[in-house]
């Protein structure tokens, strides 16, 4: 079974500061191309044994943005 999906990937404007020792950690994280909106699609996997749920859900990007990663889903 082949599943094609859309993801967010690419380059975002970023900069690396010189005074890293004097800044809090949250100021050191850099922007990445991440999801603005996404949805889940579900595919049925053929040939699974009866006691196994044959469904697989995967994310599909609807739109992207430059920002911090949301570790709840990225």
Short mmCIF file of N, CA, C and O in Angstrom, two decimals:
data_model
loop_
_atom_site.label_atom_id
_atom_site.label_comp_id
_atom_site.label_asym_id
_atom_site.label_seq_id
_atom_site.Cartn_x
_atom_site.Cartn_y
_atom_site.Cartn_z
N UNK A 1 0.85 -1.17 0.00
CA UNK A 1 0.00 0.00 0.00
C UNK A 1 0.90 1.24 0.00
O UNK A 1 1.79 1.36 0.83
N UNK A 2 0.67 2.12 -0.94
CA UNK A 2 1.42 3.37 -1.03
C UNK A 2 0.51 4.51 -0.63
O UNK A 2 -0.62 4.59 -1.10
N UNK A 3 0.99 5.38 0.25
CA UNK A 3 0.22 6.54 0.68
C UNK A 3 1.02 7.78 0.33
O UNK A 3 2.17 7.93 0.74
N UNK A 4 0.41 8.67 -0.44
CA UNK A 4 1.02 9.95 -0.75
C UNK A 4 0.33 11.02 0.08
O UNK A 4 -0.89 11.05 0.17
N UNK A 5 1.13 11.90 0.68
CA UNK A 5 0.57 12.97 1.50
C UNK A 5 1.36 14.25 1.26
O UNK A 5 2.42 14.22 0.64
N UNK A 6 0.83 15.35 1.72
CA UNK A 6 1.47 16.64 1.59
C UNK A 6 2.03 17.03 2.96
O UNK A 6 1.34 16.93 3.96
N UNK A 7 3.29 17.47 2.98
CA UNK A 7 3.91 17.91 4.24
C UNK A 7 4.42 19.33 4.08
O UNK A 7 4.49 19.85 2.98
N UNK A 8 4.75 19.95 5.19
CA UNK A 8 5.36 21.28 5.16
C UNK A 8 6.87 21.10 5.24
O UNK A 8 7.39 20.44 6.13
N UNK A 9 7.56 21.67 4.30
CA UNK A 9 9.02 21.62 4.29
C UNK A 9 9.52 22.80 3.48
O UNK A 9 8.86 23.26 2.56
N UNK A 10 10.68 23.28 3.83
CA UNK A 10 11.25 24.39 3.07
C UNK A 10 12.07 25.28 3.97
O UNK A 10 12.40 24.93 5.09
N UNK A 11 12.37 26.44 3.46
CA UNK A 11 13.25 27.36 4.17
C UNK A 11 12.47 28.56 4.69
O UNK A 11 11.59 29.07 4.01
N UNK A 12 12.80 29.00 5.87
CA UNK A 12 12.23 30.20 6.46
C UNK A 12 13.38 31.14 6.81
O UNK A 12 14.48 30.69 7.14
N UNK A 13 13.10 32.42 6.73
CA UNK A 13 14.12 33.40 7.12
C UNK A 13 14.47 33.19 8.60
O UNK A 13 13.58 33.05 9.44
N UNK A 14 15.74 33.16 8.90
CA UNK A 14 16.18 32.97 10.28
C UNK A 14 17.50 33.69 10.47
O UNK A 14 18.13 34.12 9.51
N UNK A 15 17.92 33.81 11.70
CA UNK A 15 19.22 34.43 11.97
C UNK A 15 19.81 33.79 13.22
O UNK A 15 19.08 33.29 14.08
N UNK A 16 21.09 33.80 13.30
CA UNK A 16 21.80 33.24 14.44
C UNK A 16 22.46 34.40 15.18
O UNK A 16 23.24 35.15 14.60
N UNK A 17 22.12 34.53 16.45
CA UNK A 17 22.63 35.67 17.22
C UNK A 17 24.02 35.37 17.78
O UNK A 17 24.38 34.22 18.01
N UNK A 18 24.79 36.42 18.03
CA UNK A 18 26.14 36.26 18.56
C UNK A 18 26.18 36.11 20.08
O UNK A 18 27.07 35.48 20.61
N UNK A 19 25.20 36.67 20.76
CA UNK A 19 25.23 36.70 22.23
C UNK A 19 24.43 35.54 22.83
O UNK A 19 23.59 35.73 23.69
N UNK A 20 24.68 34.33 22.39
CA UNK A 20 23.91 33.16 22.83
C UNK A 20 23.99 32.92 24.33
O UNK A 20 23.04 32.46 24.94
N UNK A 21 25.11 33.23 24.93
CA UNK A 21 25.28 32.96 26.36
C UNK A 21 24.39 33.84 27.23
O UNK A 21 24.07 33.47 28.36
N UNK A 22 23.96 34.97 26.71
CA UNK A 22 23.21 35.93 27.52
C UNK A 22 21.71 35.89 27.27
O UNK A 22 20.96 36.64 27.87
N UNK A 23 21.26 35.02 26.37
CA UNK A 23 19.84 34.96 26.02
C UNK A 23 19.17 33.73 26.61
O UNK A 23 19.80 32.68 26.78
N UNK A 24 17.87 33.84 26.93
CA UNK A 24 17.15 32.64 27.39
C UNK A 24 16.97 31.65 26.23
O UNK A 24 17.03 32.02 25.06
N UNK A 25 16.73 30.38 26.57
CA UNK A 25 16.65 29.34 25.56
C UNK A 25 15.55 29.60 24.53
O UNK A 25 15.71 29.30 23.36
N UNK A 26 14.41 30.16 24.95
CA UNK A 26 13.33 30.37 23.99
C UNK A 26 13.72 31.35 22.89
O UNK A 26 13.19 31.29 21.78
N UNK A 27 14.68 32.22 23.15
CA UNK A 27 15.12 33.18 22.14
C UNK A 27 16.09 32.54 21.13
O UNK A 27 16.36 33.13 20.09
N UNK A 28 16.58 31.35 21.43
CA UNK A 28 17.56 30.70 20.56
C UNK A 28 16.91 29.78 19.54
O UNK A 28 17.56 29.38 18.59
N UNK A 29 15.65 29.41 19.74
CA UNK A 29 15.03 28.52 18.77
C UNK A 29 14.74 29.27 17.48
O UNK A 29 14.38 30.44 17.49
N UNK A 30 14.91 28.59 16.37
CA UNK A 30 14.76 29.23 15.07
C UNK A 30 13.46 28.80 14.40
O UNK A 30 12.94 27.72 14.65
N UNK A 31 12.93 29.67 13.55
CA UNK A 31 11.71 29.35 12.84
C UNK A 31 11.94 28.26 11.80
O UNK A 31 13.00 28.18 11.19
N UNK A 32 10.93 27.43 11.63
CA UNK A 32 10.96 26.37 10.63
C UNK A 32 9.65 26.41 9.85
O UNK A 32 8.68 27.02 10.27
N UNK A 33 9.62 25.75 8.71
CA UNK A 33 8.38 25.63 7.95
C UNK A 33 7.54 24.57 8.64
O UNK A 33 7.93 23.41 8.71
N UNK A 34 6.39 24.98 9.18
CA UNK A 34 5.56 24.08 9.97
C UNK A 34 4.10 24.23 9.56
O UNK A 34 3.75 25.10 8.77
N UNK A 35 3.25 23.40 10.11
CA UNK A 35 1.85 23.38 9.74
C UNK A 35 1.06 24.56 10.28
O UNK A 35 1.15 24.89 11.45
N UNK A 36 0.27 25.20 9.42
CA UNK A 36 -0.73 26.18 9.86
C UNK A 36 -2.04 25.42 10.04
O UNK A 36 -2.66 25.46 11.09
N UNK A 37 -2.47 24.74 9.00
CA UNK A 37 -3.67 23.91 9.05
C UNK A 37 -3.35 22.54 8.49
O UNK A 37 -2.63 22.42 7.50
N UNK A 38 -3.90 21.51 9.12
CA UNK A 38 -3.73 20.15 8.61
C UNK A 38 -4.95 19.34 8.99
O UNK A 38 -5.74 19.74 9.84
N UNK A 39 -5.10 18.23 8.33
CA UNK A 39 -6.19 17.30 8.65
C UNK A 39 -5.64 15.89 8.57
O UNK A 39 -4.55 15.67 8.03
N UNK A 40 -6.36 14.97 9.15
CA UNK A 40 -5.96 13.57 9.07
C UNK A 40 -6.84 12.85 8.07
O UNK A 40 -8.05 13.08 8.01
N UNK A 41 -6.23 12.01 7.27
CA UNK A 41 -6.95 11.10 6.38
C UNK A 41 -6.69 9.69 6.88
O UNK A 41 -5.69 9.43 7.56
N UNK A 42 -7.57 8.79 6.55
CA UNK A 42 -7.45 7.41 6.99
C UNK A 42 -7.50 6.48 5.80
O UNK A 42 -8.32 6.65 4.90
N UNK A 43 -6.59 5.52 5.79
CA UNK A 43 -6.54 4.51 4.74
C UNK A 43 -6.77 3.14 5.38
O UNK A 43 -6.39 2.91 6.53
N UNK A 44 -7.38 2.26 4.62
CA UNK A 44 -7.56 0.89 5.09
C UNK A 44 -6.45 0.02 4.52
O UNK A 44 -6.22 0.01 3.31
N UNK A 45 -5.75 -0.67 5.39
CA UNK A 45 -4.63 -1.51 4.98
C UNK A 45 -5.16 -2.91 4.67
O UNK A 45 -5.75 -3.56 5.54
N UNK A 46 -4.98 -3.36 3.44
CA UNK A 46 -5.51 -4.68 3.07
C UNK A 46 -4.68 -5.82 3.67
O UNK A 46 -3.49 -5.67 3.93
N UNK A 47 -5.34 -6.94 3.90
CA UNK A 47 -4.64 -8.15 4.33
C UNK A 47 -4.33 -8.24 5.80
O UNK A 47 -3.55 -9.11 6.21
N UNK A 48 -4.91 -7.39 6.64
CA UNK A 48 -4.65 -7.47 8.09
C UNK A 48 -5.41 -8.65 8.69
O UNK A 48 -6.52 -8.97 8.25
N UNK A 49 -4.83 -9.30 9.71
CA UNK A 49 -5.56 -10.35 10.41
C UNK A 49 -6.85 -9.79 11.05
O UNK A 49 -6.94 -8.58 11.30
N UNK A 50 -7.81 -10.63 11.32
CA UNK A 50 -9.10 -10.17 11.85
C UNK A 50 -8.99 -9.44 13.19
O UNK A 50 -9.77 -8.54 13.46
N UNK A 51 -8.04 -9.79 14.02
CA UNK A 51 -7.93 -9.16 15.34
C UNK A 51 -7.18 -7.82 15.29
O UNK A 51 -7.02 -7.17 16.31
N UNK A 52 -6.75 -7.40 14.12
CA UNK A 52 -6.00 -6.15 13.95
C UNK A 52 -6.90 -5.12 13.27
O UNK A 52 -7.55 -5.43 12.27
N UNK A 53 -6.95 -3.90 13.81
CA UNK A 53 -7.71 -2.83 13.16
C UNK A 53 -6.97 -2.41 11.90
O UNK A 53 -5.81 -2.00 11.97
N UNK A 54 -7.60 -2.48 10.73
CA UNK A 54 -6.88 -2.26 9.47
C UNK A 54 -6.81 -0.80 9.01
O UNK A 54 -6.63 -0.54 7.83
N UNK A 55 -6.93 0.14 9.94
CA UNK A 55 -6.95 1.55 9.54
C UNK A 55 -5.69 2.27 9.99
O UNK A 55 -5.18 2.04 11.08
N UNK A 56 -5.20 3.14 9.12
CA UNK A 56 -4.00 3.93 9.40
C UNK A 56 -4.33 5.39 9.10
O UNK A 56 -4.76 5.73 8.00
N UNK A 57 -4.16 6.27 10.10
CA UNK A 57 -4.41 7.70 9.92
C UNK A 57 -3.10 8.44 9.77
O UNK A 57 -2.12 8.14 10.46
N UNK A 58 -3.09 9.43 8.88
CA UNK A 58 -1.87 10.18 8.60
C UNK A 58 -2.22 11.65 8.36
O UNK A 58 -3.32 11.96 7.89
N UNK A 59 -1.30 12.57 8.68
CA UNK A 59 -1.58 14.00 8.50
C UNK A 59 -1.40 14.44 7.05
O UNK A 59 -0.55 13.92 6.33
N UNK A 60 -2.21 15.40 6.65
CA UNK A 60 -2.12 16.03 5.33
C UNK A 60 -2.07 17.53 5.55
O UNK A 60 -2.97 18.10 6.19
N UNK A 61 -1.03 18.18 5.06
CA UNK A 61 -0.90 19.63 5.23
C UNK A 61 -1.89 20.34 4.31
O UNK A 61 -1.99 20.02 3.12
N UNK A 62 -2.63 21.29 4.88
CA UNK A 62 -3.53 22.13 4.08
C UNK A 62 -2.84 23.47 3.80
O UNK A 62 -2.91 23.99 2.71
N UNK A 63 -2.14 23.99 4.81
CA UNK A 63 -1.35 25.21 4.62
C UNK A 63 -0.17 25.19 5.59
O UNK A 63 -0.19 24.50 6.60
N UNK A 64 0.86 25.97 5.26
CA UNK A 64 2.09 25.99 6.05
C UNK A 64 2.43 27.42 6.46
O UNK A 64 1.90 28.38 5.90
N UNK A 65 3.33 27.55 7.43
CA UNK A 65 3.79 28.86 7.89
C UNK A 65 5.20 28.72 8.44
O UNK A 65 5.66 27.62 8.74
N UNK A 66 5.88 29.84 8.57
CA UNK A 66 7.16 29.86 9.25
C UNK A 66 6.88 30.15 10.73
O UNK A 66 6.16 31.09 11.04
N UNK A 67 7.41 29.33 11.61
CA UNK A 67 7.18 29.54 13.03
C UNK A 67 7.87 28.48 13.85
O UNK A 67 8.62 27.66 13.34
N UNK A 68 7.58 28.48 15.13
CA UNK A 68 8.15 27.49 16.04
C UNK A 68 7.41 26.17 15.89
O UNK A 68 6.23 26.16 15.58
N UNK A 69 8.08 25.07 16.10
CA UNK A 69 7.44 23.77 16.04
C UNK A 69 6.47 23.61 17.21
O UNK A 69 6.79 23.97 18.33
N UNK A 70 5.30 23.07 16.92
CA UNK A 70 4.37 22.68 17.97
C UNK A 70 4.64 21.22 18.24
O UNK A 70 4.32 20.36 17.41
N UNK A 71 5.21 20.91 19.38
CA UNK A 71 5.63 19.53 19.66
C UNK A 71 4.44 18.63 19.98
O UNK A 71 4.63 17.44 20.18
N UNK A 72 3.22 19.16 19.99
CA UNK A 72 2.06 18.30 20.13
C UNK A 72 1.84 17.46 18.89
O UNK A 72 1.28 16.38 18.95
N UNK A 73 2.24 17.96 17.72
CA UNK A 73 2.02 17.20 16.49
C UNK A 73 3.18 17.27 15.49
O UNK A 73 3.10 16.69 14.43
N UNK A 74 4.28 17.92 15.82
CA UNK A 74 5.43 17.95 14.91
C UNK A 74 6.64 17.36 15.58
O UNK A 74 6.87 17.57 16.74
#
